[in-house]
C-alpha positions as a Markdown table, in Angstrom:
| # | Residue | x | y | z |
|---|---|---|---|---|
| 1 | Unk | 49.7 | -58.3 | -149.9 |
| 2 | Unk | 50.4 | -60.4 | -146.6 |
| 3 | Unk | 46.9 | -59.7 | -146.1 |
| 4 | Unk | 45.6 | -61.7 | -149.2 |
| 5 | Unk | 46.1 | -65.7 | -147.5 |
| 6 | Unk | 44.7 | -64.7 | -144.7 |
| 7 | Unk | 41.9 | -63.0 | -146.9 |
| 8 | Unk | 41.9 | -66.1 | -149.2 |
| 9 | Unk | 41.6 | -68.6 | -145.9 |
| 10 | Unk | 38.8 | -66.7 | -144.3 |
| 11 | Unk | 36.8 | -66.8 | -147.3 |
| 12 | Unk | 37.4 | -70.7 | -147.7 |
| 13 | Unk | 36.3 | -71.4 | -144.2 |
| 14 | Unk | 33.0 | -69.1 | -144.2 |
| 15 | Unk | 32.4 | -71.2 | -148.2 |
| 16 | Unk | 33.1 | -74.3 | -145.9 |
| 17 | Unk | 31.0 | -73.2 | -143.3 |
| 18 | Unk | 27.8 | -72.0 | -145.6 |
| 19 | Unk | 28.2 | -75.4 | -147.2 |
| 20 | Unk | 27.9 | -77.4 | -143.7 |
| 21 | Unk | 25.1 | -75.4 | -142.7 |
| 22 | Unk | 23.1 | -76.1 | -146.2 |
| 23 | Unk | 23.7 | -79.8 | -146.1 |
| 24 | Unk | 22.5 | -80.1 | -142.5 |
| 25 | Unk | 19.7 | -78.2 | -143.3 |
| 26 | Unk | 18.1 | -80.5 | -146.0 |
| 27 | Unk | 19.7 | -83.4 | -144.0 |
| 28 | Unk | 16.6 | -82.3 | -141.6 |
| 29 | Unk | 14.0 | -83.0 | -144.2 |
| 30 | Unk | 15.2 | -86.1 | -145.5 |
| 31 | Unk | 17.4 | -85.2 | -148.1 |
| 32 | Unk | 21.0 | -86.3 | -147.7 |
| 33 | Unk | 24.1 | -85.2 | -149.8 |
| 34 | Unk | 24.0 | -88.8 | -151.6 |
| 35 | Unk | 20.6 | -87.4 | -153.1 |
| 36 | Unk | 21.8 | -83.6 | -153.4 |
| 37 | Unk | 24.6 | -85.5 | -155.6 |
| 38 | Unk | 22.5 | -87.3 | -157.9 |
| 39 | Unk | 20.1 | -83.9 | -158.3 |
| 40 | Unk | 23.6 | -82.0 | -159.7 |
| 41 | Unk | 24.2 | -84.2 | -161.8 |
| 42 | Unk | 20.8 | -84.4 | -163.6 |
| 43 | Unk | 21.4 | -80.5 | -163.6 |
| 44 | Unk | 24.5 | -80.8 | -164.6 |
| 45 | Unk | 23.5 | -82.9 | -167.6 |
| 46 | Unk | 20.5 | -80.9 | -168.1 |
| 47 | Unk | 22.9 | -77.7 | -168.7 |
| 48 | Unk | 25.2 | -79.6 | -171.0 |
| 49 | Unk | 22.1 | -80.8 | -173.2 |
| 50 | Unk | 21.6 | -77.4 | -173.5 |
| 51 | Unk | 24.3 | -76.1 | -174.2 |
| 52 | Unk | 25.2 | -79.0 | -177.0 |
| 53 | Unk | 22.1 | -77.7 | -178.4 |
| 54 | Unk | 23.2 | -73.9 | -178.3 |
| 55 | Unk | 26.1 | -74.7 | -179.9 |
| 56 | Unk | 24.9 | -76.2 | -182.7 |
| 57 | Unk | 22.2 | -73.6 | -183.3 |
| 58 | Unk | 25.1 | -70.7 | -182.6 |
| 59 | Unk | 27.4 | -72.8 | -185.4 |
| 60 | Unk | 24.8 | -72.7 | -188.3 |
| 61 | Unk | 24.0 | -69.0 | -187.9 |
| 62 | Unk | 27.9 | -68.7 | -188.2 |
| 63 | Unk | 27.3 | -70.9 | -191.5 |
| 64 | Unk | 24.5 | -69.0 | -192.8 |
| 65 | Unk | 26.5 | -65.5 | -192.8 |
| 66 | Unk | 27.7 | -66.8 | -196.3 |
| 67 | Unk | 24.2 | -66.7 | -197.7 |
| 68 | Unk | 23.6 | -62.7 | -196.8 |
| 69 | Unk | 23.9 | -59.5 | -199.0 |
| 70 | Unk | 26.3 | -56.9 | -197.5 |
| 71 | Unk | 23.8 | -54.9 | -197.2 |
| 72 | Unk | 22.4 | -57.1 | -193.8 |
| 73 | Unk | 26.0 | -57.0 | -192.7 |
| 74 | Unk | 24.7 | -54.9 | -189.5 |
| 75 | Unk | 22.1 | -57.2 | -188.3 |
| 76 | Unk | 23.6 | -61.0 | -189.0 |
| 77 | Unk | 26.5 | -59.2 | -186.8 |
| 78 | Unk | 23.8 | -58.3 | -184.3 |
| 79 | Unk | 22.4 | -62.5 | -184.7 |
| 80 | Unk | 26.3 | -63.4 | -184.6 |
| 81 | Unk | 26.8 | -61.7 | -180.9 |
| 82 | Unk | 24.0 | -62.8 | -179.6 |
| 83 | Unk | 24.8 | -66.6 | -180.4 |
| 84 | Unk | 27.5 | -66.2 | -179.0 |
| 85 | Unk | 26.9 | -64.3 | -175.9 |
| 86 | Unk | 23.9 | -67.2 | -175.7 |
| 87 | Unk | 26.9 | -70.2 | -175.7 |
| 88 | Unk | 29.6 | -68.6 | -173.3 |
| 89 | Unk | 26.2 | -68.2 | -171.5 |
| 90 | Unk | 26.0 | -71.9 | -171.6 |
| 91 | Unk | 29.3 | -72.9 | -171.3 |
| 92 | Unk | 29.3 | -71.2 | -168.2 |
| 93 | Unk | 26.4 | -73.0 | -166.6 |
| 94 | Unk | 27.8 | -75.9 | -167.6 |
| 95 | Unk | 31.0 | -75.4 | -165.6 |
| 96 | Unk | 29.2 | -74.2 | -162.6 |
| 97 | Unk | 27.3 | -77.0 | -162.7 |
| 98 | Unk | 30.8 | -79.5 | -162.8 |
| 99 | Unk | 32.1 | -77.2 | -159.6 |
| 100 | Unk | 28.6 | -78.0 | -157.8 |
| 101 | Unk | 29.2 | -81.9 | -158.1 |
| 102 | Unk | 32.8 | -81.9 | -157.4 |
| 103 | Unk | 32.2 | -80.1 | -154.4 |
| 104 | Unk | 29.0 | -82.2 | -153.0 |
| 105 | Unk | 30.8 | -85.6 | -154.1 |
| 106 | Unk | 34.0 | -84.2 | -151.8 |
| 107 | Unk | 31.6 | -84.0 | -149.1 |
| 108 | Unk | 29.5 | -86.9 | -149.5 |
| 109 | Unk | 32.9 | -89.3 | -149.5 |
| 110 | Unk | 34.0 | -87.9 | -146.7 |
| 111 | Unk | 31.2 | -88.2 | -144.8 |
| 112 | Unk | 31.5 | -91.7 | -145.8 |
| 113 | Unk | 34.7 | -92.1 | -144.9 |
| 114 | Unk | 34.2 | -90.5 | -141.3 |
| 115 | Unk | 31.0 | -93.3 | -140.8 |
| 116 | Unk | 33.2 | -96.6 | -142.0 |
| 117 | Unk | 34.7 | -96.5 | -138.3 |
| 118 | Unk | 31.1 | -96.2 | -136.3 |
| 119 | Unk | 30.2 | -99.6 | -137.8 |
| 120 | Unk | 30.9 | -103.1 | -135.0 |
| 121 | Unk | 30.6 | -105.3 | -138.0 |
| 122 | Unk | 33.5 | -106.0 | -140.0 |
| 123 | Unk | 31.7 | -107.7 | -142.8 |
| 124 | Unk | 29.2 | -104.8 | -143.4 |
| 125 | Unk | 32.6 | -102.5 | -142.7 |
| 126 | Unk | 33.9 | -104.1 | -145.9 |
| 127 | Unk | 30.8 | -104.1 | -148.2 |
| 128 | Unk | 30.4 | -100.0 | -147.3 |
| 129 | Unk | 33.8 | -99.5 | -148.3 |
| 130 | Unk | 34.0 | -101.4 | -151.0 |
| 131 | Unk | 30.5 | -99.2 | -152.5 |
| 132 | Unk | 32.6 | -95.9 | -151.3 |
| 133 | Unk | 35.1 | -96.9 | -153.6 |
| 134 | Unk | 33.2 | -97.7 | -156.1 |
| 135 | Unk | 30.9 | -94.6 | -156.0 |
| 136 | Unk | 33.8 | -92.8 | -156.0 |
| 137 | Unk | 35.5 | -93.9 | -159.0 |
| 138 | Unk | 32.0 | -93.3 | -160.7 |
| 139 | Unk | 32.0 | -89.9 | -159.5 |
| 140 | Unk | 35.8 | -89.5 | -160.5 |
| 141 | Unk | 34.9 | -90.8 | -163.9 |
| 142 | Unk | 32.1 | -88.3 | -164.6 |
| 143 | Unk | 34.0 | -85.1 | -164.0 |
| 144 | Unk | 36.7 | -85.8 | -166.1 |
| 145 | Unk | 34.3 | -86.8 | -168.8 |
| 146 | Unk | 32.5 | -83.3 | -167.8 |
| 147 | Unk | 35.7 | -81.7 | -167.4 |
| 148 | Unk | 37.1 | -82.9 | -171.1 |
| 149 | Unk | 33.5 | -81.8 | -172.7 |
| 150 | Unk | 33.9 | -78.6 | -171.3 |
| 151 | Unk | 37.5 | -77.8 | -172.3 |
| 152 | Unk | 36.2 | -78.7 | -175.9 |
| 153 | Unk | 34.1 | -75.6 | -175.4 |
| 154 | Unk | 36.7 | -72.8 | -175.6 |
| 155 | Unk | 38.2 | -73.4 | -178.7 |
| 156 | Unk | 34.8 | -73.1 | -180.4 |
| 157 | Unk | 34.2 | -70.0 | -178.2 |
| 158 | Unk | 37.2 | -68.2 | -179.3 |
| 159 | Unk | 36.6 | -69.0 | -182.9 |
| 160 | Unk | 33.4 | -67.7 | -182.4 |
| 161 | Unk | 34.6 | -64.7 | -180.4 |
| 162 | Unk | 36.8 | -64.4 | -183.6 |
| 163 | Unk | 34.2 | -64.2 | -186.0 |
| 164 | Unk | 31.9 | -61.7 | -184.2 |
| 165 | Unk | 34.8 | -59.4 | -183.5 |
| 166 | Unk | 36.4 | -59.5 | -187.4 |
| 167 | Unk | 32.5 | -58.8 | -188.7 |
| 168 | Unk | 32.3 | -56.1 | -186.1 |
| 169 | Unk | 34.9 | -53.7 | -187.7 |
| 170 | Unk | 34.6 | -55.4 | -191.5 |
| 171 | Unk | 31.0 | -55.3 | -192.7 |
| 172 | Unk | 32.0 | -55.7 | -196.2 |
| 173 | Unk | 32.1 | -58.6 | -198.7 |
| 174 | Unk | 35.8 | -59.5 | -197.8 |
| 175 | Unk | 34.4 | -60.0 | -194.4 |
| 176 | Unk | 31.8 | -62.7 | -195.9 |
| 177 | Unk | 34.5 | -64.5 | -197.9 |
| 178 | Unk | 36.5 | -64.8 | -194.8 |
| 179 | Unk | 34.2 | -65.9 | -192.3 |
| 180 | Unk | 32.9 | -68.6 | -194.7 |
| 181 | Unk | 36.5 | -70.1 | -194.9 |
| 182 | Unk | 36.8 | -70.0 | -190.9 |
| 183 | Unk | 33.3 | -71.3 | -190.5 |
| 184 | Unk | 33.9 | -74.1 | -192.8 |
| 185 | Unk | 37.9 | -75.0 | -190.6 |
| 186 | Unk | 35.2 | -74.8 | -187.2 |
| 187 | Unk | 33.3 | -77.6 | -188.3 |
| 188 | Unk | 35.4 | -80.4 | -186.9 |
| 189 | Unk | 36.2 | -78.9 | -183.7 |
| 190 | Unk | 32.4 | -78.4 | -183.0 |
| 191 | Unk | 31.6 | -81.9 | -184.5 |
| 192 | Unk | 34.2 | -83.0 | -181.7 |
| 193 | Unk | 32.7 | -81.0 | -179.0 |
| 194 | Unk | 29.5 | -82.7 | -179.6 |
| 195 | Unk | 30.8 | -85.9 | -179.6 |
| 196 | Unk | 32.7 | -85.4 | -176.3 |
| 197 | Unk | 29.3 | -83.7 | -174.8 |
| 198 | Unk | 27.4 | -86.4 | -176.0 |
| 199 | Unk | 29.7 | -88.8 | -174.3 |
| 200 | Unk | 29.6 | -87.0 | -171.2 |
| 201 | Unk | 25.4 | -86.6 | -171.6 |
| 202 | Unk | 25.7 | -90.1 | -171.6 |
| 203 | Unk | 28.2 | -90.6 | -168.7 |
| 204 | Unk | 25.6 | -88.7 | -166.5 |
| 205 | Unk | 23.2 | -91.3 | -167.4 |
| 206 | Unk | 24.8 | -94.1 | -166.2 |
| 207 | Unk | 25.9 | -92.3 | -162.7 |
| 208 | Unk | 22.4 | -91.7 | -162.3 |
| 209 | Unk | 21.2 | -95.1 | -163.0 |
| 210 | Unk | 24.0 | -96.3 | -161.2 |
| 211 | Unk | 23.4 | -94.4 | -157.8 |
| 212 | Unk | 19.4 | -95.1 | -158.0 |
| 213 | Unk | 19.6 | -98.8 | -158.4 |
């Protein structure tokens, strides 16, 4: 067990070390970490489009499961796991894709940070600062909005994982009846979790622009 820090510190400073080497090697062809920045965040809002999308599309085949005869028990259970295995998939991406800018921003700022003392001029000193600062309350801004769309996420997953698991061991009518009831409770939480993705979809919109102009 004394082992594990060490373990834990090793694999930080290799991560740390893999990251240096990738960001010098695209600074070599022009692309710097201000640009690799902006790129995750388009992919970043890309994934949570997608997402919002998936889980839409996963909550209306929950919906529909009032519709079917017992009889297709077996295979809207079969539908059922696969929307959901499709939004966990997404959910996910989408917090991969939150790590990827939180670490690139950390690097970019203190990058930034490290250059404010190479400059002579005071004046220009001041106006680079002043965009650091400014960039980095953007950036600060945008993960949290990220972060909060994302947390929305597991409380709709779990209901989901709910569903799929109760239809799994009761494919009978009781199990429609029930699932209708806690399809029908789901439907604010996921209205909310668009709402917050949509807010955060929109968030990445305005960093971009921002960071272009």
């Amino acid at each position: 067990m004394k082992s594990l820090p060490l373990l834990l510190t090793a694999c930080c400073l290799v991560l740390c070390s893999c990251q240096s080497a990738y960001y010098g090697a695209m600074e070599k062809f022009g692309v710097h970490k201000r640009d690799i920045l902006v790129d995750r965040v388009e992919e970043a809002r890309e994934a949570q489009e997608e997402a919002k999308e998936q889980f839409e599309s996963a909550f209306e085949e929950f919906l529909a499961v009032s519709e079917v005869d017992v009889g297709e028990l077996k295979a809207v259970y079969d539908r059922l796991q696969a929307a959901f295995d499709a939004s966990e998939a997404k959910a996910k991406a989408v917090r991969s894709r939150i790590e990827a800018i939180d670490e690139v921003s950390k690097a970019l700022f203190k990058e930034w940070e490290g250059e404010l003392e190479q400059y002579t001029s005071r004046e220009l000193r001041a106006v680079s600062a002043g965009q650091l600062e400014s960039t980095r309350e953007l950036s600060k801004n945008l993960i949290q909005a990220m972060d909060s769309a994302a947390a929305k996420m597991d409380p709709v997953l779990n209901a989901f994982r709910d569903q799929v698991l109760f239809l799994k061991h009761n494919l009978n009518a009781q199990a429609i009846a029930a699932l209708n009831k806690t399809s029908l409770a789901l439907r604010e939480e996921v209205e909310v979790l668009i709402k917050q993705m949509e807010a955060s979809i929109d968030e990445a919109n305005a960093f971009v622009a921002q960071m272009r102009s």
